[in-house]
C-alpha atoms as a printed R data frame, in Angstrom:
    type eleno elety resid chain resno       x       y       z
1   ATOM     1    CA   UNK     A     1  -5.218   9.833  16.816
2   ATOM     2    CA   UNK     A     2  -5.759   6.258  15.497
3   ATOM     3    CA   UNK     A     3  -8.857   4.652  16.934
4   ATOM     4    CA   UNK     A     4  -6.728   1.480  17.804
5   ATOM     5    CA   UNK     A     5  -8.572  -1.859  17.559
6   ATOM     6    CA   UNK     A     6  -7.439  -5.359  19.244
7   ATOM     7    CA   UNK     A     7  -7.661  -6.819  15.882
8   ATOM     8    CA   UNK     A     8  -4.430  -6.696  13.380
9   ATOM     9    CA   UNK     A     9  -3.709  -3.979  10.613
10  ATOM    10    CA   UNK     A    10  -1.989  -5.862   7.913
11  ATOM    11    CA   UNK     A    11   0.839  -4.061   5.536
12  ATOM    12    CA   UNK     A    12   2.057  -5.850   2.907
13  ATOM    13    CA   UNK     A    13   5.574  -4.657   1.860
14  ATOM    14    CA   UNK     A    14   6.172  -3.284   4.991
15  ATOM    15    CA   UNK     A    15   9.314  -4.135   5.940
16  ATOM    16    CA   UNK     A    16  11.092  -1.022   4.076
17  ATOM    17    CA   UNK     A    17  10.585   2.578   3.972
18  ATOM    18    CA   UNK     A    18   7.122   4.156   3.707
19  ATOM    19    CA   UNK     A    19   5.498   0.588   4.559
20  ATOM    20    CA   UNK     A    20   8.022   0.361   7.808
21  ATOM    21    CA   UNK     A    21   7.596   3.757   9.182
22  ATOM    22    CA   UNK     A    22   3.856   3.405   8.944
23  ATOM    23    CA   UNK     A    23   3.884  -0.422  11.034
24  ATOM    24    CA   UNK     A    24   5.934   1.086  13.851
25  ATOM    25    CA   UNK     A    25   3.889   4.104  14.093
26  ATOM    26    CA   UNK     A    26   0.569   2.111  14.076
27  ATOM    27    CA   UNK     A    27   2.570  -0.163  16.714
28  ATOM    28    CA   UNK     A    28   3.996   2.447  18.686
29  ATOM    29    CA   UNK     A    29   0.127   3.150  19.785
30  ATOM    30    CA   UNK     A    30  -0.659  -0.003  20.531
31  ATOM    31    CA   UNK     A    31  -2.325  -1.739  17.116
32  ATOM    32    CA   UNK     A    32  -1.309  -4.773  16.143
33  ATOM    33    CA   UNK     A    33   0.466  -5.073  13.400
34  ATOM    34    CA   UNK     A    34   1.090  -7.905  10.236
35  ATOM    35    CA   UNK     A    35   3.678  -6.902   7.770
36  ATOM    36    CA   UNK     A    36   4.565  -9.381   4.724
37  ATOM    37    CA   UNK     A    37   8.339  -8.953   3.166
38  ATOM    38    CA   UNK     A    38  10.109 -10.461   0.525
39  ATOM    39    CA   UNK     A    39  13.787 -10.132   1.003
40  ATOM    40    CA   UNK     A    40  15.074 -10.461   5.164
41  ATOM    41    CA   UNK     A    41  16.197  -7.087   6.057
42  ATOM    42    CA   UNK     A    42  18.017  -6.012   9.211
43  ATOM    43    CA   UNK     A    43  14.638  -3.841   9.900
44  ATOM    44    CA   UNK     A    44  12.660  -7.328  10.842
45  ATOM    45    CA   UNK     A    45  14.543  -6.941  14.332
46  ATOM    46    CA   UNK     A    46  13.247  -3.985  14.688
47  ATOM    47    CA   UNK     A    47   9.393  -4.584  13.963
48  ATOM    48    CA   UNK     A    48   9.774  -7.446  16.033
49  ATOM    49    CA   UNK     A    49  11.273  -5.303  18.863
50  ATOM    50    CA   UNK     A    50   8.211  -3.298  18.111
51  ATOM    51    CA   UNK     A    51   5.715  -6.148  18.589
52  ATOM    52    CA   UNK     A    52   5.066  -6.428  14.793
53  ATOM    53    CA   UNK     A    53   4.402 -10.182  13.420
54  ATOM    54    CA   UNK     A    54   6.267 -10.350  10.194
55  ATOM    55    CA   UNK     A    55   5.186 -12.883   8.004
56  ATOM    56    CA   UNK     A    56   7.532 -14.152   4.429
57  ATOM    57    CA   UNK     A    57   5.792 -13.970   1.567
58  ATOM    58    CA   UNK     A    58   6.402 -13.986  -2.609
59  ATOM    59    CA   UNK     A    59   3.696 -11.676  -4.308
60  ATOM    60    CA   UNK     A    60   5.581 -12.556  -7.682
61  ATOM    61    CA   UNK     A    61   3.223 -15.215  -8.407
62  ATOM    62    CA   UNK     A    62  -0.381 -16.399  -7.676
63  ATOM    63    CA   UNK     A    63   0.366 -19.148  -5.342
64  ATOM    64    CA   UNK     A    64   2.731 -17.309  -3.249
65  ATOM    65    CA   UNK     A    65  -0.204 -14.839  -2.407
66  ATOM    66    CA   UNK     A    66  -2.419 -17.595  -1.769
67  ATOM    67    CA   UNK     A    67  -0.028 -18.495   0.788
68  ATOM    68    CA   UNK     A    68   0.316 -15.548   2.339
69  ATOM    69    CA   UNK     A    69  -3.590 -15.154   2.973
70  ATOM    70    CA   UNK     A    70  -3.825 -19.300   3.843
71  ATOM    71    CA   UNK     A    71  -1.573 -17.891   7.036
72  ATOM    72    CA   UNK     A    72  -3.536 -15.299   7.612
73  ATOM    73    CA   UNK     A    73  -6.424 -17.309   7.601
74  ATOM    74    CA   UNK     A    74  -4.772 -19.835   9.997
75  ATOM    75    CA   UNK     A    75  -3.161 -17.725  12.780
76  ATOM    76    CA   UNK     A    76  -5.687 -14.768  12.516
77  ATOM    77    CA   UNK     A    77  -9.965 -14.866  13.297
78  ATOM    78    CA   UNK     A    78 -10.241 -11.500  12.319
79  ATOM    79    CA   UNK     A    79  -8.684  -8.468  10.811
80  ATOM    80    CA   UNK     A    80  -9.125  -4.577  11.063
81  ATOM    81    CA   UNK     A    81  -7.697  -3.258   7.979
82  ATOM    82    CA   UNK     A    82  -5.516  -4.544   5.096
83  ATOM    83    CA   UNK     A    83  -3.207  -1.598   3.327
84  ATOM    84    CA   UNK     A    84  -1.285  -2.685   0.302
85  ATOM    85    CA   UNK     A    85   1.648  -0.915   0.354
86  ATOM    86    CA   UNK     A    86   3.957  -3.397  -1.718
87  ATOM    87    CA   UNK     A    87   5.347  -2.268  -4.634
88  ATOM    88    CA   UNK     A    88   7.532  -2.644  -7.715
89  ATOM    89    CA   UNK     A    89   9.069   0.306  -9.581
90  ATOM    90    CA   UNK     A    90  10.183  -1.204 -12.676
91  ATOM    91    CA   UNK     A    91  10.628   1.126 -15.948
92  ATOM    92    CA   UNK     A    92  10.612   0.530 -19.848
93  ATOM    93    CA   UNK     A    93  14.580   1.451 -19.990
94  ATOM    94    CA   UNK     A    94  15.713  -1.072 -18.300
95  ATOM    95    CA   UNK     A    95  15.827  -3.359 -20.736
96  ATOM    96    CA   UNK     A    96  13.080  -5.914 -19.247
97  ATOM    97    CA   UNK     A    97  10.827  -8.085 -22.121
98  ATOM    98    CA   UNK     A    98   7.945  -6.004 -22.638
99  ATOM    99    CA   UNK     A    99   5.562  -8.846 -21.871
100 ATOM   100    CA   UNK     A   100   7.352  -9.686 -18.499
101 ATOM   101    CA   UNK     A   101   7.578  -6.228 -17.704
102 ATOM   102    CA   UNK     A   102   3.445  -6.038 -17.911
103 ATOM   103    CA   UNK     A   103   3.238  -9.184 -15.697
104 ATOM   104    CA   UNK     A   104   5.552  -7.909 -12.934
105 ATOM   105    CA   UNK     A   105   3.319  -5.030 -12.234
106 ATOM   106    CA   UNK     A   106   0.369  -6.529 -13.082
107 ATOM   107    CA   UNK     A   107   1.077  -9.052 -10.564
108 ATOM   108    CA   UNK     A   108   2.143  -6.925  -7.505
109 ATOM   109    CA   UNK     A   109  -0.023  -3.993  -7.765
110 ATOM   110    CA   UNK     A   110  -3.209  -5.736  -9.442
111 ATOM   111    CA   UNK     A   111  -3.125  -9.705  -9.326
112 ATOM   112    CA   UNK     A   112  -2.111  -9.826  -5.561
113 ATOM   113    CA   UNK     A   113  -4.420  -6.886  -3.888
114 ATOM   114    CA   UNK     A   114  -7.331  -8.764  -5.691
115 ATOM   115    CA   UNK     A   115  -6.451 -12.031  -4.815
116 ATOM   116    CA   UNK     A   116  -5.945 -11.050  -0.843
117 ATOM   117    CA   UNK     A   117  -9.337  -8.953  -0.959
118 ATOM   118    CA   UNK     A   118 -10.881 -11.878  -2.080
119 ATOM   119    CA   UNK     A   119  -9.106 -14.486   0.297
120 ATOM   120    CA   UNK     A   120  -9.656 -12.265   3.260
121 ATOM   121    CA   UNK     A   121 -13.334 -11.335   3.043
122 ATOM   122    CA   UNK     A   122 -14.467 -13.186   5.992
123 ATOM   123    CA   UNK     A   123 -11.453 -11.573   8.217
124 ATOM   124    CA   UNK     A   124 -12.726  -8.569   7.722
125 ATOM   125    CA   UNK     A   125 -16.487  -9.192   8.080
126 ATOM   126    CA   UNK     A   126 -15.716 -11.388  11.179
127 ATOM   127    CA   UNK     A   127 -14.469  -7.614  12.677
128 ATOM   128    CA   UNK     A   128 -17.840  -6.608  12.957
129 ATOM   129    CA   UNK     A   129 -19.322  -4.925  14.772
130 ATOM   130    CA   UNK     A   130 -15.836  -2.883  14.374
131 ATOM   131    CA   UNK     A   131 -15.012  -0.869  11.303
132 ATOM   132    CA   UNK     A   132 -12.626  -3.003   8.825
133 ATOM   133    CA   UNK     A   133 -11.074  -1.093   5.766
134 ATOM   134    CA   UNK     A   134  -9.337  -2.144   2.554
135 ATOM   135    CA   UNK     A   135  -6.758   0.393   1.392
136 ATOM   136    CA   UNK     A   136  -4.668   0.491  -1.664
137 ATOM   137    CA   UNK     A   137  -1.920   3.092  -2.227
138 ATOM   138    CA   UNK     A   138  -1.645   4.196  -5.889
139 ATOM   139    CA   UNK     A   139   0.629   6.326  -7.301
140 ATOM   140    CA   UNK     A   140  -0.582   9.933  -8.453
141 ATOM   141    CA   UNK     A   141   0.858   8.995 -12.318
142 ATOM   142    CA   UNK     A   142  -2.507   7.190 -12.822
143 ATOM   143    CA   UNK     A   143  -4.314  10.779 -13.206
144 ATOM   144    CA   UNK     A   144  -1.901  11.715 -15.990
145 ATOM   145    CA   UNK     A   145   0.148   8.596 -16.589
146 ATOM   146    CA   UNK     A   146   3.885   8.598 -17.428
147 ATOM   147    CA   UNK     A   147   6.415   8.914 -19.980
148 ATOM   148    CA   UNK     A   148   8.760   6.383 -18.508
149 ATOM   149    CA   UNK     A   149   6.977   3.995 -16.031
150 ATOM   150    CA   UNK     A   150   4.079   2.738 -18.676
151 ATOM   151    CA   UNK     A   151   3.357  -0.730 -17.181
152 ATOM   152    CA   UNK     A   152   4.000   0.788 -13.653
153 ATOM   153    CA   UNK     A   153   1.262   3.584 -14.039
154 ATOM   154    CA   UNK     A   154  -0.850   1.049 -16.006
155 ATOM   155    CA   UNK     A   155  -1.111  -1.619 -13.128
156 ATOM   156    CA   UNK     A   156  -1.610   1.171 -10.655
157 ATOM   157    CA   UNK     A   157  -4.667   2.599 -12.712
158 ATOM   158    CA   UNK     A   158  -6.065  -1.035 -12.124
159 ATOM   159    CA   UNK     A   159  -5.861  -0.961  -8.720
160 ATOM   160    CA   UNK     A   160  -7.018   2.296  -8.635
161 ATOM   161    CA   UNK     A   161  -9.799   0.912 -10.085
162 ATOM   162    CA   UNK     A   162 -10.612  -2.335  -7.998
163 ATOM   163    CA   UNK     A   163 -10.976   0.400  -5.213
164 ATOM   164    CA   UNK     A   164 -14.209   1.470  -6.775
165 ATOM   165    CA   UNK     A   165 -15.301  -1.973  -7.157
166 ATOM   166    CA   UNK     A   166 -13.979  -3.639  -4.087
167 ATOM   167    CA   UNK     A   167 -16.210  -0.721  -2.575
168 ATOM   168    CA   UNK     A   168 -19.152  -1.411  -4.114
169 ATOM   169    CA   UNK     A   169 -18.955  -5.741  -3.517
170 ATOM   170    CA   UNK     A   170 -17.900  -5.287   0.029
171 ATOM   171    CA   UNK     A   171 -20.557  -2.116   1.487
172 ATOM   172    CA   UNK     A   172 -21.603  -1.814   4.318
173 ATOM   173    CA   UNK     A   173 -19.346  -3.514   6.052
174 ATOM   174    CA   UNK     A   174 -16.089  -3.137   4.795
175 ATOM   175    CA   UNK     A   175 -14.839   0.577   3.614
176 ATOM   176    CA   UNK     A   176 -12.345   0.494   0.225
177 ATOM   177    CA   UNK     A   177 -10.253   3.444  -0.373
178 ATOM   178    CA   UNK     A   178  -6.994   4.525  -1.820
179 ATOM   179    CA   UNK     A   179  -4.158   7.183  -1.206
180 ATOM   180    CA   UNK     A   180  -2.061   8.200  -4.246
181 ATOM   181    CA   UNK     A   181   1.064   9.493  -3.352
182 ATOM   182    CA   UNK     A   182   3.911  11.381  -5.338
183 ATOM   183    CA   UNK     A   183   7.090  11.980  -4.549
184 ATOM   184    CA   UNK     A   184   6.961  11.181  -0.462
185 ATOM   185    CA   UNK     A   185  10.901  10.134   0.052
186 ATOM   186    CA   UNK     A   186  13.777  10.007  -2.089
187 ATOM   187    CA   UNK     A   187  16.164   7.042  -2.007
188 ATOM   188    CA   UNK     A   188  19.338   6.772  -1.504
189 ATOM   189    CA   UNK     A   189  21.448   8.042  -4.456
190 ATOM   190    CA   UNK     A   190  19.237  10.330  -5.674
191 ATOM   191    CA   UNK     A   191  21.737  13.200  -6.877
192 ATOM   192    CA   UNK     A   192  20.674  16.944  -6.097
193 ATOM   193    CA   UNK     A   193  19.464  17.510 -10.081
194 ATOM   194    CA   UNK     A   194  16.924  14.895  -9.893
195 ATOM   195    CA   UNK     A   195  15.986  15.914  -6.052
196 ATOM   196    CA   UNK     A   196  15.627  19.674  -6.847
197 ATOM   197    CA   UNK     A   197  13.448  18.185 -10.306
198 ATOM   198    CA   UNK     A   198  11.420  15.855  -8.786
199 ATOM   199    CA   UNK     A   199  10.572  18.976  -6.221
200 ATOM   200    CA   UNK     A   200   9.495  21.214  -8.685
201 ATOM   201    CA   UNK     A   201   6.559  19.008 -10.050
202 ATOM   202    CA   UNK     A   202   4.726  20.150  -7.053
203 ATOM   203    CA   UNK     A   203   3.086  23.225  -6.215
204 ATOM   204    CA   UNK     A   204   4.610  23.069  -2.223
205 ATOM   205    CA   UNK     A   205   8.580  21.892  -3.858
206 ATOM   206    CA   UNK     A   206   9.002  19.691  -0.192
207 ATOM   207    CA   UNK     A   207  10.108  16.126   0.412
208 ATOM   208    CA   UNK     A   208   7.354  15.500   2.649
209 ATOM   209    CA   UNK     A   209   8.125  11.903   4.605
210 ATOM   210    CA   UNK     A   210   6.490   8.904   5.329
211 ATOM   211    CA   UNK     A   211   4.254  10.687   8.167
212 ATOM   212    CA   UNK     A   212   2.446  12.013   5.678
213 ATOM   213    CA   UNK     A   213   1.125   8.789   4.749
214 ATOM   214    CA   UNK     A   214   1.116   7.246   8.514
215 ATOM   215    CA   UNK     A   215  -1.544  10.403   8.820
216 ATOM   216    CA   UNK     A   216  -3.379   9.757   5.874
217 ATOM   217    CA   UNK     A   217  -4.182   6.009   6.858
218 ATOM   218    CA   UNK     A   218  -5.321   7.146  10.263
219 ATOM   219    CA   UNK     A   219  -7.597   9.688   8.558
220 ATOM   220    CA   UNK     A   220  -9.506   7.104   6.899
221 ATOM   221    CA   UNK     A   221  -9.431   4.352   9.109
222 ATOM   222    CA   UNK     A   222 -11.166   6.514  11.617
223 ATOM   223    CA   UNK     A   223 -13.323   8.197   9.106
224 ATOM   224    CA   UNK     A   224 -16.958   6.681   9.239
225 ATOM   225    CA   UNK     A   225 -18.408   7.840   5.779
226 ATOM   226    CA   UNK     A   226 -15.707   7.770   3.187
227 ATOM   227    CA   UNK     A   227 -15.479   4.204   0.893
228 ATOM   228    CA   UNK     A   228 -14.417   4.378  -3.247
229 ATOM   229    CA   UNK     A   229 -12.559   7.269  -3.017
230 ATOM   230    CA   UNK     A   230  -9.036   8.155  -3.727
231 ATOM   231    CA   UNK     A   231  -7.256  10.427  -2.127
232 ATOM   232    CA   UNK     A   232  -4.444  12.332  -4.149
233 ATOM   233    CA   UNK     A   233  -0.849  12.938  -1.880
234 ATOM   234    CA   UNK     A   234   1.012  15.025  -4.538
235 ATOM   235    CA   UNK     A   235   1.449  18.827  -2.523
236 ATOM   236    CA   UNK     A   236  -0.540  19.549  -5.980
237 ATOM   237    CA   UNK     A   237   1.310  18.200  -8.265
238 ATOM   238    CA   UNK     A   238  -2.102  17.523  -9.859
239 ATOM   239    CA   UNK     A   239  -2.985  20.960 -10.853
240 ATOM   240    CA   UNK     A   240   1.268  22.199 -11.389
């Protein structure tokens, strides 16, 4: 069980699928919540029904996260946690100019995490003397990396990365960890040769759900002794 706090979780992406489900469980027991989206979706009437402040925001560029964390600065003194959930999943066959390919994921999954660590520093300290956490979620291709996702798994290594050194700049007060999933859900359209594939890359062949995650995130949020680590969600995929 979450240790709640009275001060806000933020989630960026979390307006859709693993990033949703997570914000309405947090809220659900009572934490508040922050989620940033991109695109309006019919599921902001439901975080709001849940109590969850949504907040617009364009991580496609520098100044767009800068705005995003000049808000937070402005309606928030203080926050408990920051998990960057949002994501781009963008591959080499699609056609995309090799260079702007490399910026898009450079920008969501390295550029922006960095920028709102950086921005938000003194949210988190001012949580003291509460816990405050950073935590980035990876993907588990940036153990092996990935035959067709190269600028995906490269960006994600970085952030991978920044969790070691976010952990060293910002100890003792702030713990910096990451969760590296696999396959958690499938989308929609997914036909049953690529489900029954994707399955078999894993030693325990389940679709496991967002849940997973939700518990993950509580694990370390609570946890008092765990900061630069990353922790692999793959049902083994990592030894297969």
């Amino acid at each position: 069980m979450l240790k709640v706090s009275k001060s806000p979780i933020v989630i960026t992406g979390g307006a859709q699928r693993i990033g949703l489900h997570c914000a309405l469980r947090f809220a659900e027991l009572g934490q508040p919540i922050v989620v940033s989206y991109r695109t309006p979706r019919d599921t902001l009437k439901q975080l709001d029904k849940a109590g969850v402040t949504c907040i617009a925001a364009d991580f496609s560029h520098p100044d767009g996260v800068t705005a995003f964390t000049r808000t937070l600065n402005q309606r928030f003194g203080k926050l408990r946690a920051i998990i960057h959930n949002a994501s781009s999943w963008h591959t080499e066959a699609e056609g995309i100019e090799p260079a702007d390919l490399m910026q898009r994921m450079t920008q969501i999954h390295m550029v922006t995490p960095y920028l709102i660590n950086r921005l938000c520093h003194n949210l988190l300290l001012a949580n003291k003397p509460e816990a405050a956490d950073i935590i980035h979620i990876t993907d588990c291709v940036v153990e092996k990396g990935s035959y067709s996702h190269i600028a995906y798994s490269a960006s994600k290594a970085g952030m991978d990365n920044m969790t070691r050194s976010f952990a060293k700049n910002y100890a003792p007060d702030i713990k910096v960890n990451a969760v590296a999933p696999a396959l958690i859900m499938f989308n929609e359209g997914d036909t049953p040769d690529y489900q029954q594939q994707s399955l078999n890359k894993s030693l325990l062949k389940i679709e496991p759900g967002a849940e997973v995650v939700f518990e993950t995130l509580c694990f370390l949020l609570n946890s008092s002794y765990i900061t630069g680590r990353t922790i692999g969600l793959d049902g083994g995929r990592h030894i297969k």
